[in-house]
mmCIF file of C-alpha atoms in Angstrom:
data_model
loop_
_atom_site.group_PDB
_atom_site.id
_atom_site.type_symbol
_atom_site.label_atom_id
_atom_site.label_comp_id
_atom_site.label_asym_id
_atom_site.label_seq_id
_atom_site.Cartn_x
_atom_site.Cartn_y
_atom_site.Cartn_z
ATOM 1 C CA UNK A 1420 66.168 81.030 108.120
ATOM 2 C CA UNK A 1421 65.756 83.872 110.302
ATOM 3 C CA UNK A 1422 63.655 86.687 108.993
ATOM 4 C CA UNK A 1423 66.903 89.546 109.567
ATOM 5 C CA UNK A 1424 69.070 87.131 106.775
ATOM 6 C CA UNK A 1425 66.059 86.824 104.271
ATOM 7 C CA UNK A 1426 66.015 90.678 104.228
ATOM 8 C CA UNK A 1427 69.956 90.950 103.990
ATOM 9 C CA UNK A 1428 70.032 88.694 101.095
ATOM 10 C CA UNK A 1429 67.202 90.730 99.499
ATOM 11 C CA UNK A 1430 69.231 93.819 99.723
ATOM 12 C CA UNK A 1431 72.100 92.548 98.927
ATOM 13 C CA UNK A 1432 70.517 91.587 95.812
ATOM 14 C CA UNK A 1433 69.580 95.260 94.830
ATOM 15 C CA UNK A 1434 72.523 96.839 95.885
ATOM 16 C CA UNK A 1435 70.647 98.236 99.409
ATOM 17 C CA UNK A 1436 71.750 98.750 102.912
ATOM 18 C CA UNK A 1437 69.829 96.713 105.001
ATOM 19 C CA UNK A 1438 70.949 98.891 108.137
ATOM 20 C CA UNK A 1439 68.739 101.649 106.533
ATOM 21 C CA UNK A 1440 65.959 99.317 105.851
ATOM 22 C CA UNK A 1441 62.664 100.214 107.862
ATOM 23 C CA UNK A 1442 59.951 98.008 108.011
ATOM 24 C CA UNK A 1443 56.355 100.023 107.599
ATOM 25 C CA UNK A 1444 54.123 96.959 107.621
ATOM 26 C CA UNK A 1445 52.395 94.571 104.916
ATOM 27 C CA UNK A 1446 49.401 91.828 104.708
ATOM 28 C CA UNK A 1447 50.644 89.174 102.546
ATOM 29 C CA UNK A 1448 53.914 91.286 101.323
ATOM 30 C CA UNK A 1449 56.243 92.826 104.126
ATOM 31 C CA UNK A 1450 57.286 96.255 102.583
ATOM 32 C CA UNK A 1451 60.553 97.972 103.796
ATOM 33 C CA UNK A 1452 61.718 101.383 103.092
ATOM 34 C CA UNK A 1453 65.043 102.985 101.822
ATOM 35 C CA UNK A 1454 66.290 106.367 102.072
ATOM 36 C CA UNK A 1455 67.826 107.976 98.635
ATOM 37 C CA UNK A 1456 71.472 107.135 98.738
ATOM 38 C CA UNK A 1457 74.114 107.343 96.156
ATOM 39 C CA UNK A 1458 71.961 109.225 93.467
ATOM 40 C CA UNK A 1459 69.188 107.141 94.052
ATOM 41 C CA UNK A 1460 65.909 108.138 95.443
ATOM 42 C CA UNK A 1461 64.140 106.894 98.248
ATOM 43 C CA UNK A 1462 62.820 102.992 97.204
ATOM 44 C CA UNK A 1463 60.497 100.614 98.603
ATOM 45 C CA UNK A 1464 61.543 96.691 99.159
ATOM 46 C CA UNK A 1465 58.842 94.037 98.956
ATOM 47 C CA UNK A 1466 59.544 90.759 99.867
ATOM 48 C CA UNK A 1467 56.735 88.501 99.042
ATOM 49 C CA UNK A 1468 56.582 85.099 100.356
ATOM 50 C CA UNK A 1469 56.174 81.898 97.689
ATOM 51 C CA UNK A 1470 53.625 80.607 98.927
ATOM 52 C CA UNK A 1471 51.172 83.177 98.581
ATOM 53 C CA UNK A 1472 52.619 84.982 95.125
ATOM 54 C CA UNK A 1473 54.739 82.786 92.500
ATOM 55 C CA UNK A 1474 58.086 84.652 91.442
ATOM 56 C CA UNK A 1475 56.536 84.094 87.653
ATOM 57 C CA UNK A 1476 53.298 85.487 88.845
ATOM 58 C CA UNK A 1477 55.324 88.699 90.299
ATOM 59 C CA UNK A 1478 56.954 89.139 86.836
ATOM 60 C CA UNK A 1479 53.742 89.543 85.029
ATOM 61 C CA UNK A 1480 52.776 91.980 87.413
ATOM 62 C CA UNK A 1481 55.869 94.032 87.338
ATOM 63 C CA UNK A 1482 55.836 93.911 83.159
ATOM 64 C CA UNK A 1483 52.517 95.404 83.359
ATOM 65 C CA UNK A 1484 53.615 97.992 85.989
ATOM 66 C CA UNK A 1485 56.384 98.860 83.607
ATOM 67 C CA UNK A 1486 53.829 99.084 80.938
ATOM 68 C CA UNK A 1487 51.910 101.763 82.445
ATOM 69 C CA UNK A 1488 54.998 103.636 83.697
ATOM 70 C CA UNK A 1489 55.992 104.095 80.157
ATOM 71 C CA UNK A 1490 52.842 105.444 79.387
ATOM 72 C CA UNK A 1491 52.839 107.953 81.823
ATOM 73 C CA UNK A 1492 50.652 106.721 84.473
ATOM 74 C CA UNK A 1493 52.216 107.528 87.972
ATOM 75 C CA UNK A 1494 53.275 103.987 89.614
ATOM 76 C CA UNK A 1495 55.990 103.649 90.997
ATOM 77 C CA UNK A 1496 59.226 103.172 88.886
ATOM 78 C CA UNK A 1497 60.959 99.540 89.227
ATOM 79 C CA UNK A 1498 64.433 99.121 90.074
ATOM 80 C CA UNK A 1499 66.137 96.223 88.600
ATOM 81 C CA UNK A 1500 68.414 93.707 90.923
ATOM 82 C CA UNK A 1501 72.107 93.638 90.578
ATOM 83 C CA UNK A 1502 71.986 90.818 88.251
ATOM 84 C CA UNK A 1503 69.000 93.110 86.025
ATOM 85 C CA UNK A 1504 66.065 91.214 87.202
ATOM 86 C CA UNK A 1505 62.565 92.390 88.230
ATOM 87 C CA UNK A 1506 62.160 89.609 90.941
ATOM 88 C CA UNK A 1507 64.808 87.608 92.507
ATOM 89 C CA UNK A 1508 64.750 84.585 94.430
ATOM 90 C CA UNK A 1509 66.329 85.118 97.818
ATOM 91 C CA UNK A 1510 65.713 82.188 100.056
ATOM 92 C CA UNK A 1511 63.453 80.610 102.219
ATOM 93 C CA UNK A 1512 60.859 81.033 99.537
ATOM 94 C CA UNK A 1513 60.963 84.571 99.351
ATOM 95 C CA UNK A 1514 60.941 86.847 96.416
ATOM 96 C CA UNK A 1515 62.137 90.406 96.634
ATOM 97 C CA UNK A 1516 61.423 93.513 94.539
ATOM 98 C CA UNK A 1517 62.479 97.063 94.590
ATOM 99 C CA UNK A 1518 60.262 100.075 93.293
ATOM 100 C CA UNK A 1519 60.629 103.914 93.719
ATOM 101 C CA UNK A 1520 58.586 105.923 96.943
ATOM 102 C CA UNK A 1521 55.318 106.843 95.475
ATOM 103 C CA UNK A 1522 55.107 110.550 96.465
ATOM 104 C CA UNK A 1523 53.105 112.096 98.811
ATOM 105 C CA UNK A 1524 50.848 110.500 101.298
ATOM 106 C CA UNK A 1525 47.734 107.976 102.296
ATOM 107 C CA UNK A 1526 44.988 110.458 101.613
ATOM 108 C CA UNK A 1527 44.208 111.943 105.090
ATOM 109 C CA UNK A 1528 40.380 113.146 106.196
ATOM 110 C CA UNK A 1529 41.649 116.627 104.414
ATOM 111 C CA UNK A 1530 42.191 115.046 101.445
ATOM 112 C CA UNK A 1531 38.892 113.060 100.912
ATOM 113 C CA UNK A 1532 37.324 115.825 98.435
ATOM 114 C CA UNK A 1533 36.132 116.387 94.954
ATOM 115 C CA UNK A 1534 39.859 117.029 93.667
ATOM 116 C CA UNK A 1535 40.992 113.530 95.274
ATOM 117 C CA UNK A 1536 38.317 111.814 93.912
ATOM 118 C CA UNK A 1537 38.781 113.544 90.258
ATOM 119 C CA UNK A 1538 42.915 112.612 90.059
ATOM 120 C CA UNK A 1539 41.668 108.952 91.583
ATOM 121 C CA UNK A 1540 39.096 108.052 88.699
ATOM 122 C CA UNK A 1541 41.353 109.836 86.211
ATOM 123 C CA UNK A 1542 44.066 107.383 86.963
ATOM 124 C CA UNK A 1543 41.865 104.131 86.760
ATOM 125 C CA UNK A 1544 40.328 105.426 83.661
ATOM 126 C CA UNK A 1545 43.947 105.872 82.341
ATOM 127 C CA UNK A 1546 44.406 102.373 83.263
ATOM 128 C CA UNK A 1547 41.861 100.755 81.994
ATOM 129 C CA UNK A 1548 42.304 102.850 78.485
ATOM 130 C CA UNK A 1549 45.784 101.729 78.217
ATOM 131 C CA UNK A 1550 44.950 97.802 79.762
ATOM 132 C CA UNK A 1551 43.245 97.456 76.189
ATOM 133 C CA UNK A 1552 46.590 97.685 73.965
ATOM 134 C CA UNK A 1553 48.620 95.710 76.861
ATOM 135 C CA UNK A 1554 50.354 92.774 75.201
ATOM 136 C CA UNK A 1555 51.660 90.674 78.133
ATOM 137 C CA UNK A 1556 54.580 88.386 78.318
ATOM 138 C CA UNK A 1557 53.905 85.171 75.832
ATOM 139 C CA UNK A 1558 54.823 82.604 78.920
ATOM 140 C CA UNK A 1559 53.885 84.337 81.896
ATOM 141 C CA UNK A 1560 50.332 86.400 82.375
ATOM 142 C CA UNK A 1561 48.115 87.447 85.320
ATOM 143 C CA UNK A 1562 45.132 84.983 86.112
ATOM 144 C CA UNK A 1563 41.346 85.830 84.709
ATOM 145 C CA UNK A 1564 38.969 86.053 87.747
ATOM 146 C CA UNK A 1565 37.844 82.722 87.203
ATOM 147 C CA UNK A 1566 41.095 80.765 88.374
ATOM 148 C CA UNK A 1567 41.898 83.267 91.413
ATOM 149 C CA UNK A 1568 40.980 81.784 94.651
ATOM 150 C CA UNK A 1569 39.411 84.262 96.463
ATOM 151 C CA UNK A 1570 36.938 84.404 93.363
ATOM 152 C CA UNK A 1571 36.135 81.168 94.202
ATOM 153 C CA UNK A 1572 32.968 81.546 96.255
ATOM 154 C CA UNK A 1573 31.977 78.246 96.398
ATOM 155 C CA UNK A 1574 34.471 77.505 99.009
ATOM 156 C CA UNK A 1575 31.996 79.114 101.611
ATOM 157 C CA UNK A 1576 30.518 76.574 104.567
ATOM 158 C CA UNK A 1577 27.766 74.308 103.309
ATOM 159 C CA UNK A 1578 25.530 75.887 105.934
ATOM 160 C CA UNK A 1579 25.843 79.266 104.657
ATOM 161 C CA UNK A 1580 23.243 78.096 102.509
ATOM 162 C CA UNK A 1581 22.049 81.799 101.323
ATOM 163 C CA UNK A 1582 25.307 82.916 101.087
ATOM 164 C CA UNK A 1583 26.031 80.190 98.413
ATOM 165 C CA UNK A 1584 23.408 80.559 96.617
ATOM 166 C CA UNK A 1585 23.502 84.230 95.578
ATOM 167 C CA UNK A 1586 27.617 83.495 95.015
ATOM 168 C CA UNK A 1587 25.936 81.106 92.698
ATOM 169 C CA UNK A 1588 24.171 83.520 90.745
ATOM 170 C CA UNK A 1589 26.660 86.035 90.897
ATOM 171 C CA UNK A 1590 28.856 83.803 89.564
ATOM 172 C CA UNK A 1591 26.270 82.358 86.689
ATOM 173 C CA UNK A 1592 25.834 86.064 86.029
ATOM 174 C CA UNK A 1593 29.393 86.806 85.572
ATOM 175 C CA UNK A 1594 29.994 84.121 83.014
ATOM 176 C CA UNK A 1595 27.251 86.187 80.614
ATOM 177 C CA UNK A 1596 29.620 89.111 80.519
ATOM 178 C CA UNK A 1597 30.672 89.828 77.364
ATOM 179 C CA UNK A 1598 34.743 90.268 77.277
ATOM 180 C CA UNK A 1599 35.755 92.263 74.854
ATOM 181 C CA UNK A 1600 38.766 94.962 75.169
ATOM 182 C CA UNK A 1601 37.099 97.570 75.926
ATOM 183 C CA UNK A 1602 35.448 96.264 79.099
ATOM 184 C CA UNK A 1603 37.161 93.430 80.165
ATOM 185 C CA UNK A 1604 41.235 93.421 80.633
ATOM 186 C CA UNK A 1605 43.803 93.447 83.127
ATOM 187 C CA UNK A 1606 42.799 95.580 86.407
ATOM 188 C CA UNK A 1607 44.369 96.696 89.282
ATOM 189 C CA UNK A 1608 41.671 94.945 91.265
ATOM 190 C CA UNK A 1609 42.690 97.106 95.108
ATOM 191 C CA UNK A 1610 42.728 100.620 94.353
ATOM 192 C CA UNK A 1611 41.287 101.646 97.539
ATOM 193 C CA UNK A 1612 42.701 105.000 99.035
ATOM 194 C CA UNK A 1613 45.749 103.324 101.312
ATOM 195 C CA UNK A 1614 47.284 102.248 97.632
ATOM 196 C CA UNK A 1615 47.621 105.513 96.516
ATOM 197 C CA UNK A 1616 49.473 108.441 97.499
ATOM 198 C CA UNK A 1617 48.401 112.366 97.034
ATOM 199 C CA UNK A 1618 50.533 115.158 96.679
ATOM 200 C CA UNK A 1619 50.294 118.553 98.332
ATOM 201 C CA UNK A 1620 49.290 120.002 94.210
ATOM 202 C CA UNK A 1621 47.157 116.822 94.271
ATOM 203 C CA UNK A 1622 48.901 114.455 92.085
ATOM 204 C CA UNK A 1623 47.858 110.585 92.509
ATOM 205 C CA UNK A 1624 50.225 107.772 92.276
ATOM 206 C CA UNK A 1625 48.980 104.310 92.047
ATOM 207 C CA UNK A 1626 50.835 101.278 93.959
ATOM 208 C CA UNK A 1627 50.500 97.775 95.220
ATOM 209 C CA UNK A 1628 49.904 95.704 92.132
ATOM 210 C CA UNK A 1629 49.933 92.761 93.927
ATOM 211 C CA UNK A 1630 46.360 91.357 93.286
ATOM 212 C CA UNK A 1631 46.142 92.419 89.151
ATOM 213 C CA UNK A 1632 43.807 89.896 87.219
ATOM 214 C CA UNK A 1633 41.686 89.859 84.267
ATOM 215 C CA UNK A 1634 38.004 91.110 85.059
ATOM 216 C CA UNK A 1635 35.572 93.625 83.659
ATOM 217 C CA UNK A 1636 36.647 97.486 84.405
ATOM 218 C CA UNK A 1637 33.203 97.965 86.428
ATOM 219 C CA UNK A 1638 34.311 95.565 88.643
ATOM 220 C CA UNK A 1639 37.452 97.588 89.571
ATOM 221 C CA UNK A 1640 35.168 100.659 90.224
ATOM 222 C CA UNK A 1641 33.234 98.601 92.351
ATOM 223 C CA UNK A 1642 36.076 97.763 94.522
ATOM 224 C CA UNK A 1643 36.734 101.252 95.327
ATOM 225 C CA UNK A 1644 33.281 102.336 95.446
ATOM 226 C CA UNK A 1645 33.090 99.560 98.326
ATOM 227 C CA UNK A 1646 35.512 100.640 100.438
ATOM 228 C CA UNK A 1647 34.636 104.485 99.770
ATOM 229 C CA UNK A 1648 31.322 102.979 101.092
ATOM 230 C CA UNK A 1649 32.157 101.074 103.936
ATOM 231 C CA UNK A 1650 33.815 104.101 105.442
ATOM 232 C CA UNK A 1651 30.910 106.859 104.547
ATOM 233 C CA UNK A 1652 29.013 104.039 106.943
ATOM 234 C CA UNK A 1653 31.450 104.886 109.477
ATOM 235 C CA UNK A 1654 31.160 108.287 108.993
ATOM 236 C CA UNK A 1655 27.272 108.450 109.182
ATOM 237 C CA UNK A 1656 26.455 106.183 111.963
ATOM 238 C CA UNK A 1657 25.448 108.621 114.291
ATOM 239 C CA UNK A 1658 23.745 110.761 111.379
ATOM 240 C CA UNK A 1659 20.661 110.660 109.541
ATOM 241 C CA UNK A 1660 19.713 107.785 107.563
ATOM 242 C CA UNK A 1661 20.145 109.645 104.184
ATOM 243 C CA UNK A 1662 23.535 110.804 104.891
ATOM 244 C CA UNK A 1663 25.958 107.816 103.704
ATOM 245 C CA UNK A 1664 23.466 107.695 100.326
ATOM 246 C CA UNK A 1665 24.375 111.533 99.905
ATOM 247 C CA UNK A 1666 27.985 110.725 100.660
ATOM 248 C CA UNK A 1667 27.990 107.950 98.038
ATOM 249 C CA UNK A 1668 26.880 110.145 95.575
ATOM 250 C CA UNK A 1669 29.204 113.232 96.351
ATOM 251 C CA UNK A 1670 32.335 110.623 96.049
ATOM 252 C CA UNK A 1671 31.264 109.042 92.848
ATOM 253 C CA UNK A 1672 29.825 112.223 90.394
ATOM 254 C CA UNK A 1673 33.610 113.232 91.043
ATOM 255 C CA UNK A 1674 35.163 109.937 90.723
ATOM 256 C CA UNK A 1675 33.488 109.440 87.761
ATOM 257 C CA UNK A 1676 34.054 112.902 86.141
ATOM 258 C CA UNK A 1677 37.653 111.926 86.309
ATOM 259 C CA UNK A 1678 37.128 108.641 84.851
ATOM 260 C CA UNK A 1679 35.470 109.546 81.622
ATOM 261 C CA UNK A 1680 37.539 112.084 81.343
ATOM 262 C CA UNK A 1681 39.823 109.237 80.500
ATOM 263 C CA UNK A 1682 37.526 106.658 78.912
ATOM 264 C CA UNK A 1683 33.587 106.687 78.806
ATOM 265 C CA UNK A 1684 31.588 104.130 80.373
ATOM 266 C CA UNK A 1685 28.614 102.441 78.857
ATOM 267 C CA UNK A 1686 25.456 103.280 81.252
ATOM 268 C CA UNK A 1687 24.768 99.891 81.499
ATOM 269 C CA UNK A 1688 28.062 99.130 83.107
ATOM 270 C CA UNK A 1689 26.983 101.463 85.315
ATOM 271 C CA UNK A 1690 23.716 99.678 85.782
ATOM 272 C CA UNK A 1691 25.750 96.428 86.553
ATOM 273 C CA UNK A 1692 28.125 97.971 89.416
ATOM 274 C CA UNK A 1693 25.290 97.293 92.101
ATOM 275 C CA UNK A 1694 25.780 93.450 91.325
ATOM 276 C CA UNK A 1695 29.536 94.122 91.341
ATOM 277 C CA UNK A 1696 29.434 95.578 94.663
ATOM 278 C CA UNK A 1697 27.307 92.730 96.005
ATOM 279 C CA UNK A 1698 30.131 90.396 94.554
ATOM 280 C CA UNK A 1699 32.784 92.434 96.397
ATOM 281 C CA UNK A 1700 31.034 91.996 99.397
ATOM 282 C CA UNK A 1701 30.363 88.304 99.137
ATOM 283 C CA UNK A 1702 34.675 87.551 98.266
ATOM 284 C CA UNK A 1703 35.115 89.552 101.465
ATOM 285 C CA UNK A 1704 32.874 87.135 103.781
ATOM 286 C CA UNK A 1705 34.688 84.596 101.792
ATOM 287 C CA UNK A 1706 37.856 85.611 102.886
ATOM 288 C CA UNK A 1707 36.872 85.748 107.045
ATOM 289 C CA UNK A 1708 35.785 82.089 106.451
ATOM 290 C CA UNK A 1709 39.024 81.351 104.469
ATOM 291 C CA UNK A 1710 40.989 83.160 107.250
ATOM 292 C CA UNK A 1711 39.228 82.680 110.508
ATOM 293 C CA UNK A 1712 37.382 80.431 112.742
ATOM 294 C CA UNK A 1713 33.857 81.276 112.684
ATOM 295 C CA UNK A 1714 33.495 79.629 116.388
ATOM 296 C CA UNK A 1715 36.111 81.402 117.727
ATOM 297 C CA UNK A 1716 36.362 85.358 116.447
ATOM 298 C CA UNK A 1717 35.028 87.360 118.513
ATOM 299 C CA UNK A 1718 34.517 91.590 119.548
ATOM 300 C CA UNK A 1719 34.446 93.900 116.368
ATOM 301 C CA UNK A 1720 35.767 91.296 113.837
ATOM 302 C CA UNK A 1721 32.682 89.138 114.916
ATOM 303 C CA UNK A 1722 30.119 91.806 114.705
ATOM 304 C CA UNK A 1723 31.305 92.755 111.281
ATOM 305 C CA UNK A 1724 30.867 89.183 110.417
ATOM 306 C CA UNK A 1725 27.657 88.688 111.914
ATOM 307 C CA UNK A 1726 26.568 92.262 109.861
ATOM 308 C CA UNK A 1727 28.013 91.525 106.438
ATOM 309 C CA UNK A 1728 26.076 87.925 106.847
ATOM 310 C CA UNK A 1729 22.653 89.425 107.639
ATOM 311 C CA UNK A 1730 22.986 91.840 104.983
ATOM 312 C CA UNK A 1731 24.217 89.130 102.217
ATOM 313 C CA UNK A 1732 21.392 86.963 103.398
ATOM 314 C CA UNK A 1733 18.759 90.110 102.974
ATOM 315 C CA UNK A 1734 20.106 91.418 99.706
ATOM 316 C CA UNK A 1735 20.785 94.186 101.166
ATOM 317 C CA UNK A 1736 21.666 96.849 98.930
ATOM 318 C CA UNK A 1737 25.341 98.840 99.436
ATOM 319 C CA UNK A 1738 23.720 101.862 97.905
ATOM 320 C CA UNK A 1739 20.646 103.145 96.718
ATOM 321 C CA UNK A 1740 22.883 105.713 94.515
ATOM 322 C CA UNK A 1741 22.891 103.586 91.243
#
């Protein structure tokens, strides 16, 4: 069916206009957005394809959503269908869900400071407080790490020999983790700064629950001390040496103020986030071999390959901060 009837049909279902519809992008989701009308603020459409996100698994993730929203995290609100469901088939199997506009913005170069980074660790830590009462649905859960496929690093090549075995480890190590409530539980798991939204009095709203799973809390600090990472490298490639390790730490004594502000973290969870981040970086040169022909990339995407391999094989550290 063509793509301009799958949306109709998805906002039919909701009770939207799809002449006001605009798309704004997406990876696995395609996200579409719709101005307030009717007494109805401005909403966001997802329509998430089958194949890559089960309409059951969707539920779980909306349930927890809901969870938080009631507990005054700001996520985005979720907008029943016509018929009073969360998720609703459409066709061509497609899925479609409706959520309020986060408010605010992407974070922009004048909003990567101290107060950003404070309101972003408050949230997670608000998160993972209120992850450790969360009763989900009886049927229908989220998947533990263990059973999500991008966690499953022994997919890579057979001649990424190196690269196997420290997944290997990695993995071994994982499995010694201890997971009680209050460090293992359901995590956002992609809480990097283009799924949130900042407000000109600096308020953060949290989005884009799409890849929730169980894992350990550390893990989801990890993941967006990562990506704050990979762009302080960026940032300091044409200054000294020292600068990206001094960026590292400016982002994370806030980040982490904001976070035990909410919930404390055990030092050695802290200890462990180096092993984290190495994990982080190992599912991400699992997913360019999942996603694209080694013998045929080529240009940037090719020399970030070629980078995040030689630093894997090296054990490379992300940062010398922790």
């Amino acid at each position: 069916m063509q793509k301009e009837l799958i949306v109709q049909a998805a906002a039919n279902a909701f009770g939207l206009d799809s002449n006001l519809l605009a798309y704004v992008g997406g990876n696995v989701n395609e996200i579409y957005q719709h101005p307030a009308q009717n007494g109805y603020p401005a909403r966001v459409l997802r329509l998430s394809n089958q194949q890559f996100r089960s309409e059951l698994e969707a539920v779980a993730e909306l349930h927890f959503m809901n969870y938080l929203f009631e507990n005054g995290v700001s996520v985005p609100k979720i907008f029943p269908s016509k018929a009073g469901q969360w998720v609703e088939n459409v066709t061509e199997g497609h899925h479609a869900s409706v959520f309020s506009q986060a408010p605010g913005r992407i974070p922009t170069d004048e909003d990567w400071n101290p107060k950003l980074f404070i309101q972003w660790g408050r949230i997670l830590g608000q998160m993972h407080l209120l992850t450790q009462s969360y009763l989900p649905l009886k049927e229908i859960k989220r998947k533990p790490w263990s059973e999500d496929p991008w966690m499953d690093l022994m997919r890579l090549p057979t001649e990424e020999t190196i690269a196997r075995q420290k997944a290997a480890e990695l993995l071994s190590w994982l499995h010694t983790l201890p997971t009680d409530s209050k460090n293992y539980g359901l995590i956002h798991s992609d809480l990097h700064s283009k799924n949130i939204f900042v407000t000109e009095d600096g308020t953060v709203t949290a989005f884009d629950f799409d890849d929730c799973l169980y894992h350990w809390f550390a893990y989801d600090i990890a993941i967006i001390l990562y990506l704050a990472i990979l762009r302080f490298n960026r940032q300091a490639q044409a200054q000294a040496s020292g600068a990206r390790d001094d960026q590292v730490a400016w982002f994370l004594d806030s980040f982490l103020k904001g976070y035990q502000e909410m919930l404390p973290i055990d030092p050695w969870w802290l200890q462990a986030i180096p092993k984290f981040l190495s994990l982080r970086r190992l599912s991400d040169f699992h997913f360019l071999h999942q996603r694209y022909d080694w013998n045929t990339v080529e240009g940037e995407l090719k020399t970030t390959w070629l980078r995040m391999k030689a630093e894997i094989e090296a054990d490379e550290p992300l940062t010398k901060v922790l």
